[in-house]
Amino acid sequence: MSEVKNKALLAKQAAVIMNRLTTEEKNNALLRMADQLITDQQSIIEANKLDLERGRTNGTSASLLDRLALNEERIADIAQGLRLIVNLQDPVGDVLHAFERPNGLKIEQIRVPLGVIGMIYEARPNVTVDAAGLCLKTGNTVVLRGGSAALETNKRIVAVLHQALRETAIPVNALQYIEDADRASVDEMLTLNGILDVVIPRGGASLIQNVVRNATVPVIETGAGICHTFIDVSANAEMAHQIAYNAKVQRPSVCNSMETLLIHRDYDVEQTQKLLQAFQERDVELRGCPRTQQLVETITLATDQDYKTEYNDYILNVRIVDSLEEALQHISQFGTKHSECIVTESDEHAARFLQEVDAAAVYHNASTRFTDGFEFGFGAEIGISTQKLHARGPMGLPALTSSKYRISGTGQIRG
Amino acid sequence: MSEVKNKALLAKQAAVIMNRLTTEEKNNALLRMADQLITDQQSIIEANKLDLERGRTNGTSASLLDRLALNEERIADIAQGLRLIVNLQDPVGDVLHAFERPNGLKIEQIRVPLGVIGMIYEARPNVTVDAAGLCLKTGNTVVLRGGSAALETNKRIVAVLHQALRETAIPVNALQYIEDADRASVDEMLTLNGILDVVIPRGGASLIQNVVRNATVPVIETGAGICHTFIDVSANAEMAHQIAYNAKVQRPSVCNSMETLLIHRDYDVEQTQKLLQAFQERDVELRGCPRTQQLVETITLATDQDYKTEYNDYILNVRIVDSLEEALQHISQFGTKHSECIVTESDEHAARFLQEVDAAAVYHNASTRFTDGFEFGFGAEIGISTQKLHARGPMGLPALTSSKYRISGTGQIRG
C-alpha cells in the first residue's frame, strides 16, 4: 500500500476515537504539543537548517528562504498559536437545531467533526502546526502534505508533535504527514474518496488550481485574491488615499491585498495623481488604462491579462471607469470573489456595491486587508474560502465541522 | 459556443438580476408558473406521450414508464408543489451574524443565493419543476439537464414555465434547460468553473459517481443510501418488527429504505424467524450470513458485494452480529453515511450508536424512511446530501444559499 493511502487509512481509523474525546482532552493535548515544540526547539532548528541549505543550493529566493526559516522566536510564536486555539470555543457537540415533529420524533442537528481532513500547502512550516492544532481541536484527524522545500522541518515538527501526543488522549495516528515529496502523492490524496472527507489547499494559484481540477474528494478552495478598490466620485479623498494605499502596500504578498484600483472618471484628478505618485514613491509599478496613462506618464498599459493576474507584489493596475456600473462590471469580470471595496460618501452607491458585488467580503470605506480570521475576531483561521459552498471568507473552527441529525423515536414508522 | 456554455452564461447574467428581487417578486413568479402549468397541461401531456411512445419502442421497463408518465392529476400535484414553496420562508437576506470589531468595523454575515446551480437528473419530470421552483425561490438561476427519456416532456414544461416568467420579475434566462441529450453535455457542465457555482446530481449511483469523478465545479453529492437497521439484544420485538419491516417494504425504491438488517446474536430467535418470514411473504428476497442461513432455509449467502449494493428493490441482506461493536463496524465498512437505525431498549447502546455512527441521520427506535425534507418539516427538499460539506441530510431552502460578509467602515486601515 502506498504511503498516502496507508496514512490516510490510519487517520480514518483514528477519527473514530477523536469523535469521542472531550474538549478538555483535546485542549490538554494541544497544550502538550505547544510545550513539546519549545522543549525540542533545537532539533527543529537543526532540521530547518537542512532545508535552508538545500534551498540555498537550489537557488531559492531570499523571500522564500525567509518564509521557511525558523528560530526560537518563531517557534515560540507557533507554540503560542496552539495555546490560543486552546482558548477558542469547541464547536463540536453544539446543537444547531432541535425540534419535535407532530409524530413525536425528536430531531437534533448537532455539530460533528468533518472526519479526515487533507491539507496540501507550500513553504511555511508554521502551517504544519496551525493546521494540526485547528483540525485536532475540532475532533478531526488530519493528513498533512507540505511543500518539499520544508520537508526536513515538517518531518521534525511532526515527530515532536507525535512525541507530545503519546502522553495524551489524542491518538498519534490522528496526525499524519506525507513525506513522499513527489507530486504523485498529492494526486493520490485528491482521489481518496471514502477516506478523506475534504481536502483544503493552501498556497499559490497553481497549487489551488491543480487541486480543484484533479480532486474527486470535496475541496474547499482558498485564497486566490484579485481584490479591487473602487474610488467613487463622492469619495472622501483623504480616506480614499489611506484605504487604497493600505490595501496595496501594507503587505502586498497576501491574498487580501489590492491588485487593481478603479477610479470614477469624475473623481478629483489632482487627488488621483497624488495617490498614484505615492504608489510610485513606494516603488509600486503601475499599469494603467489609456485614461490613466494620460494622467501620469511612465505608466505602462494594463492588459486584460494584467487585470486577471494576482501579483502579490508591488505592482498595481489602475483603471478609470465611467460609473459605478462599470466598476461593478469590471469586478464581476476579473474578480475572484475574495474581497472588494468601495470608497464613497454615497449611501446609495455603498448599498448597491454591498448588495451586488458577489464576493466573500465586501467593504464600504475600509481596507480589504481586514479579510482575515484574526481581524474578524475568530481567533484563528484555517484559510479564506473563495468558494460559495460550506464556508465563505475567513474560516474559523466551525468551518472544520459538519453536522448530523440524531433522531429519537418510540417506534415511529412511515405510513 | 456550445448550447451548454451559452445557456450557463445566460443564467450567470440573469443571476445579477435575481440577486436584487424581493421575496414577493419571486413568490409571484412561482405562483404564475403554477398557474401556467395548469393552463397548458394538455400540451405537456401531449409532449409526454411522445416520450412514453419512444420509451415503449425502446423497451423501457413498466416501472420507469410509470415514473415518466404525466396526467392531469400529477400535473396538479406538481403545480401544488410550487405553491407550497411559495409558503416557505425565503432565507435570502437573513443576517446570520452581526458584530462590531474594536476598531469600529461593522461586520454582517448575510445569506445570499449560491448563484448558478446546475442540476443533473434522471427520468421523473416533476424534478424539472421542483428544482426550478426551489432554485428560483432562493434567488438562484438554474441550468437543468434532465434524462433523455423525458426530453420532450421537459422541453415542453420549461417552455410553459418560460411563458409564465415573461410576465414576472424573474428573467426568463434564470431558467435554462439543456436539450442536448448527449452525455458530453453533462461532462461539459461539470467543468464550467467560474460559471456554475455548484452542480447537484440526482439519480442513481452511476449518475452520481460520474458527477463526483468528473466535476471540477463544486458538487453536492446526494442520494446513495445503503441504510442499515440494527436490532439490538434488548430491542422491543414488536417495535423492531414494525421498524425493520417499514424500512424495507414501505417503499423499497428510495434511498432511505433499508438494504441490510443486522441482528444481535442473542436477540430472540423466534422473533427473528417471524420477521424474516414476514419479509418472504411480502416477496422480499433474503440474502443472509451463514448464521442467518441456519435460521431460515432457502436464504442464499450474502457476499461483501451484496453488502455494498444499494438494491432499491425487494431484496434484503440479513446478518447476525456478535455485538453492538460488530454492528458499528459493519455500518462503518458498508454504509454510505445516509441513514442508520438502532432498535434497542438500552439507553447506553442508543447513546453510543447515535454518537458513533457517522451518517447524515442516525435513528433510535424509528424507521430510516423518515430521512426526507418533508418528514423533517422543511416543506420541500432539493435532495439528501450524503457528503459532509455545506449541507448534510435533507436539504431545504437554506442549503441552496451561501453567505457573504458585508463590512462597513469609516476609513479603517490595517496597521
mmCIF file of N, CA, C and O in Angstrom, chain B residues 91-120:
data_model
loop_
_atom_site.group_PDB
_atom_site.id
_atom_site.type_symbol
_atom_site.label_atom_id
_atom_site.label_comp_id
_atom_site.label_asym_id
_atom_site.label_seq_id
_atom_site.Cartn_x
_atom_site.Cartn_y
_atom_site.Cartn_z
ATOM 1 N N PRO B 91 -34.920 32.340 2.741
ATOM 2 C CA PRO B 91 -33.744 32.525 3.610
ATOM 3 C C PRO B 91 -32.819 33.656 3.154
ATOM 4 O O PRO B 91 -31.995 34.126 3.945
ATOM 5 N N VAL B 92 -32.948 34.097 1.896
ATOM 6 C CA VAL B 92 -32.014 35.097 1.364
ATOM 7 C C VAL B 92 -32.173 36.422 2.107
ATOM 8 O O VAL B 92 -33.289 36.903 2.301
ATOM 9 N N GLY B 93 -31.071 37.003 2.508
ATOM 10 C CA GLY B 93 -31.091 38.267 3.231
ATOM 11 C C GLY B 93 -31.041 38.084 4.739
ATOM 12 O O GLY B 93 -30.805 39.060 5.472
ATOM 13 N N ASP B 94 -31.268 36.876 5.204
ATOM 14 C CA ASP B 94 -31.167 36.640 6.652
ATOM 15 C C ASP B 94 -29.777 37.040 7.153
ATOM 16 O O ASP B 94 -28.772 36.745 6.511
ATOM 17 N N VAL B 95 -29.745 37.708 8.289
ATOM 18 C CA VAL B 95 -28.461 38.053 8.908
ATOM 19 C C VAL B 95 -28.057 36.898 9.829
ATOM 20 O O VAL B 95 -28.721 36.607 10.827
ATOM 21 N N LEU B 96 -26.981 36.206 9.467
ATOM 22 C CA LEU B 96 -26.546 35.040 10.239
ATOM 23 C C LEU B 96 -25.756 35.469 11.470
ATOM 24 O O LEU B 96 -25.877 34.877 12.534
ATOM 25 N N HIS B 97 -24.931 36.475 11.299
ATOM 26 C CA HIS B 97 -24.187 37.047 12.420
ATOM 27 C C HIS B 97 -24.023 38.531 12.147
ATOM 28 O O HIS B 97 -23.874 38.935 11.003
ATOM 29 N N ALA B 98 -24.005 39.302 13.208
ATOM 30 C CA ALA B 98 -23.701 40.727 13.094
ATOM 31 C C ALA B 98 -22.862 41.099 14.293
ATOM 32 O O ALA B 98 -23.224 40.768 15.429
ATOM 33 N N PHE B 99 -21.750 41.716 14.061
ATOM 34 C CA PHE B 99 -20.883 42.069 15.186
ATOM 35 C C PHE B 99 -20.051 43.293 14.821
ATOM 36 O O PHE B 99 -19.904 43.636 13.653
ATOM 37 N N GLU B 100 -19.537 43.945 15.859
ATOM 38 C CA GLU B 100 -18.697 45.123 15.637
ATOM 39 C C GLU B 100 -17.332 44.835 16.239
ATOM 40 O O GLU B 100 -17.220 44.269 17.330
ATOM 41 N N ARG B 101 -16.295 45.185 15.530
ATOM 42 C CA ARG B 101 -14.937 44.955 15.997
ATOM 43 C C ARG B 101 -14.464 46.148 16.830
ATOM 44 O O ARG B 101 -15.002 47.257 16.700
ATOM 45 N N PRO B 102 -13.450 45.943 17.660
ATOM 46 C CA PRO B 102 -12.944 47.056 18.482
ATOM 47 C C PRO B 102 -12.541 48.277 17.657
ATOM 48 O O PRO B 102 -12.651 49.409 18.125
ATOM 49 N N ASN B 103 -12.126 48.067 16.404
ATOM 50 C CA ASN B 103 -11.744 49.199 15.566
ATOM 51 C C ASN B 103 -12.941 49.889 14.917
ATOM 52 O O ASN B 103 -12.776 50.802 14.104
ATOM 53 N N GLY B 104 -14.149 49.450 15.267
ATOM 54 C CA GLY B 104 -15.337 50.106 14.755
ATOM 55 C C GLY B 104 -15.914 49.502 13.485
ATOM 56 O O GLY B 104 -16.985 49.927 13.040
ATOM 57 N N LEU B 105 -15.217 48.534 12.894
ATOM 58 C CA LEU B 105 -15.775 47.890 11.697
ATOM 59 C C LEU B 105 -17.058 47.156 12.074
ATOM 60 O O LEU B 105 -17.096 46.396 13.035
ATOM 61 N N LYS B 106 -18.123 47.392 11.286
ATOM 62 C CA LYS B 106 -19.384 46.674 11.492
ATOM 63 C C LYS B 106 -19.447 45.547 10.469
ATOM 64 O O LYS B 106 -19.418 45.792 9.258
ATOM 65 N N ILE B 107 -19.534 44.331 10.954
ATOM 66 C CA ILE B 107 -19.493 43.160 10.070
ATOM 67 C C ILE B 107 -20.822 42.412 10.174
ATOM 68 O O ILE B 107 -21.274 42.094 11.267
ATOM 69 N N GLU B 108 -21.422 42.174 9.018
ATOM 70 C CA GLU B 108 -22.642 41.373 8.950
ATOM 71 C C GLU B 108 -22.410 40.199 8.015
ATOM 72 O O GLU B 108 -21.932 40.387 6.887
ATOM 73 N N GLN B 109 -22.775 39.007 8.475
ATOM 74 C CA GLN B 109 -22.756 37.860 7.566
ATOM 75 C C GLN B 109 -24.197 37.592 7.153
ATOM 76 O O GLN B 109 -25.047 37.308 7.999
ATOM 77 N N ILE B 110 -24.466 37.707 5.857
ATOM 78 C CA ILE B 110 -25.852 37.551 5.407
ATOM 79 C C ILE B 110 -25.965 36.426 4.392
ATOM 80 O O ILE B 110 -25.023 36.092 3.687
ATOM 81 N N ARG B 111 -27.140 35.830 4.357
ATOM 82 C CA ARG B 111 -27.405 34.764 3.376
ATOM 83 C C ARG B 111 -27.607 35.368 1.999
ATOM 84 O O ARG B 111 -28.369 36.325 1.838
ATOM 85 N N VAL B 112 -26.961 34.783 1.020
ATOM 86 C CA VAL B 112 -27.107 35.211 -0.370
ATOM 87 C C VAL B 112 -27.378 33.966 -1.215
ATOM 88 O O VAL B 112 -27.100 32.848 -0.791
ATOM 89 N N PRO B 113 -27.908 34.145 -2.418
ATOM 90 C CA PRO B 113 -28.075 32.982 -3.290
ATOM 91 C C PRO B 113 -26.714 32.344 -3.598
ATOM 92 O O PRO B 113 -25.682 33.017 -3.545
ATOM 93 N N LEU B 114 -26.735 31.065 -3.918
ATOM 94 C CA LEU B 114 -25.484 30.432 -4.357
ATOM 95 C C LEU B 114 -25.024 31.022 -5.676
ATOM 96 O O LEU B 114 -23.841 31.154 -5.923
ATOM 97 N N GLY B 115 -25.956 31.344 -6.546
ATOM 98 C CA GLY B 115 -25.604 31.911 -7.849
ATOM 99 C C GLY B 115 -26.250 31.105 -8.957
ATOM 100 O O GLY B 115 -27.448 31.197 -9.173
ATOM 101 N N VAL B 116 -25.449 30.306 -9.654
ATOM 102 C CA VAL B 116 -25.954 29.481 -10.747
ATOM 103 C C VAL B 116 -25.823 28.013 -10.336
ATOM 104 O O VAL B 116 -24.723 27.537 -10.052
ATOM 105 N N ILE B 117 -26.944 27.333 -10.293
ATOM 106 C CA ILE B 117 -26.972 25.933 -9.856
ATOM 107 C C ILE B 117 -27.200 25.031 -11.061
ATOM 108 O O ILE B 117 -28.128 25.247 -11.838
ATOM 109 N N GLY B 118 -26.339 24.058 -11.229
ATOM 110 C CA GLY B 118 -26.549 23.033 -12.258
ATOM 111 C C GLY B 118 -27.212 21.818 -11.638
ATOM 112 O O GLY B 118 -26.784 21.338 -10.596
ATOM 113 N N MET B 119 -28.298 21.358 -12.241
ATOM 114 C CA MET B 119 -28.996 20.157 -11.744
ATOM 115 C C MET B 119 -28.930 19.091 -12.828
ATOM 116 O O MET B 119 -29.352 19.331 -13.964
ATOM 117 N N ILE B 120 -28.429 17.926 -12.475
ATOM 118 C CA ILE B 120 -28.353 16.813 -13.422
ATOM 119 C C ILE B 120 -29.167 15.674 -12.834
ATOM 120 O O ILE B 120 -28.909 15.239 -11.708
#
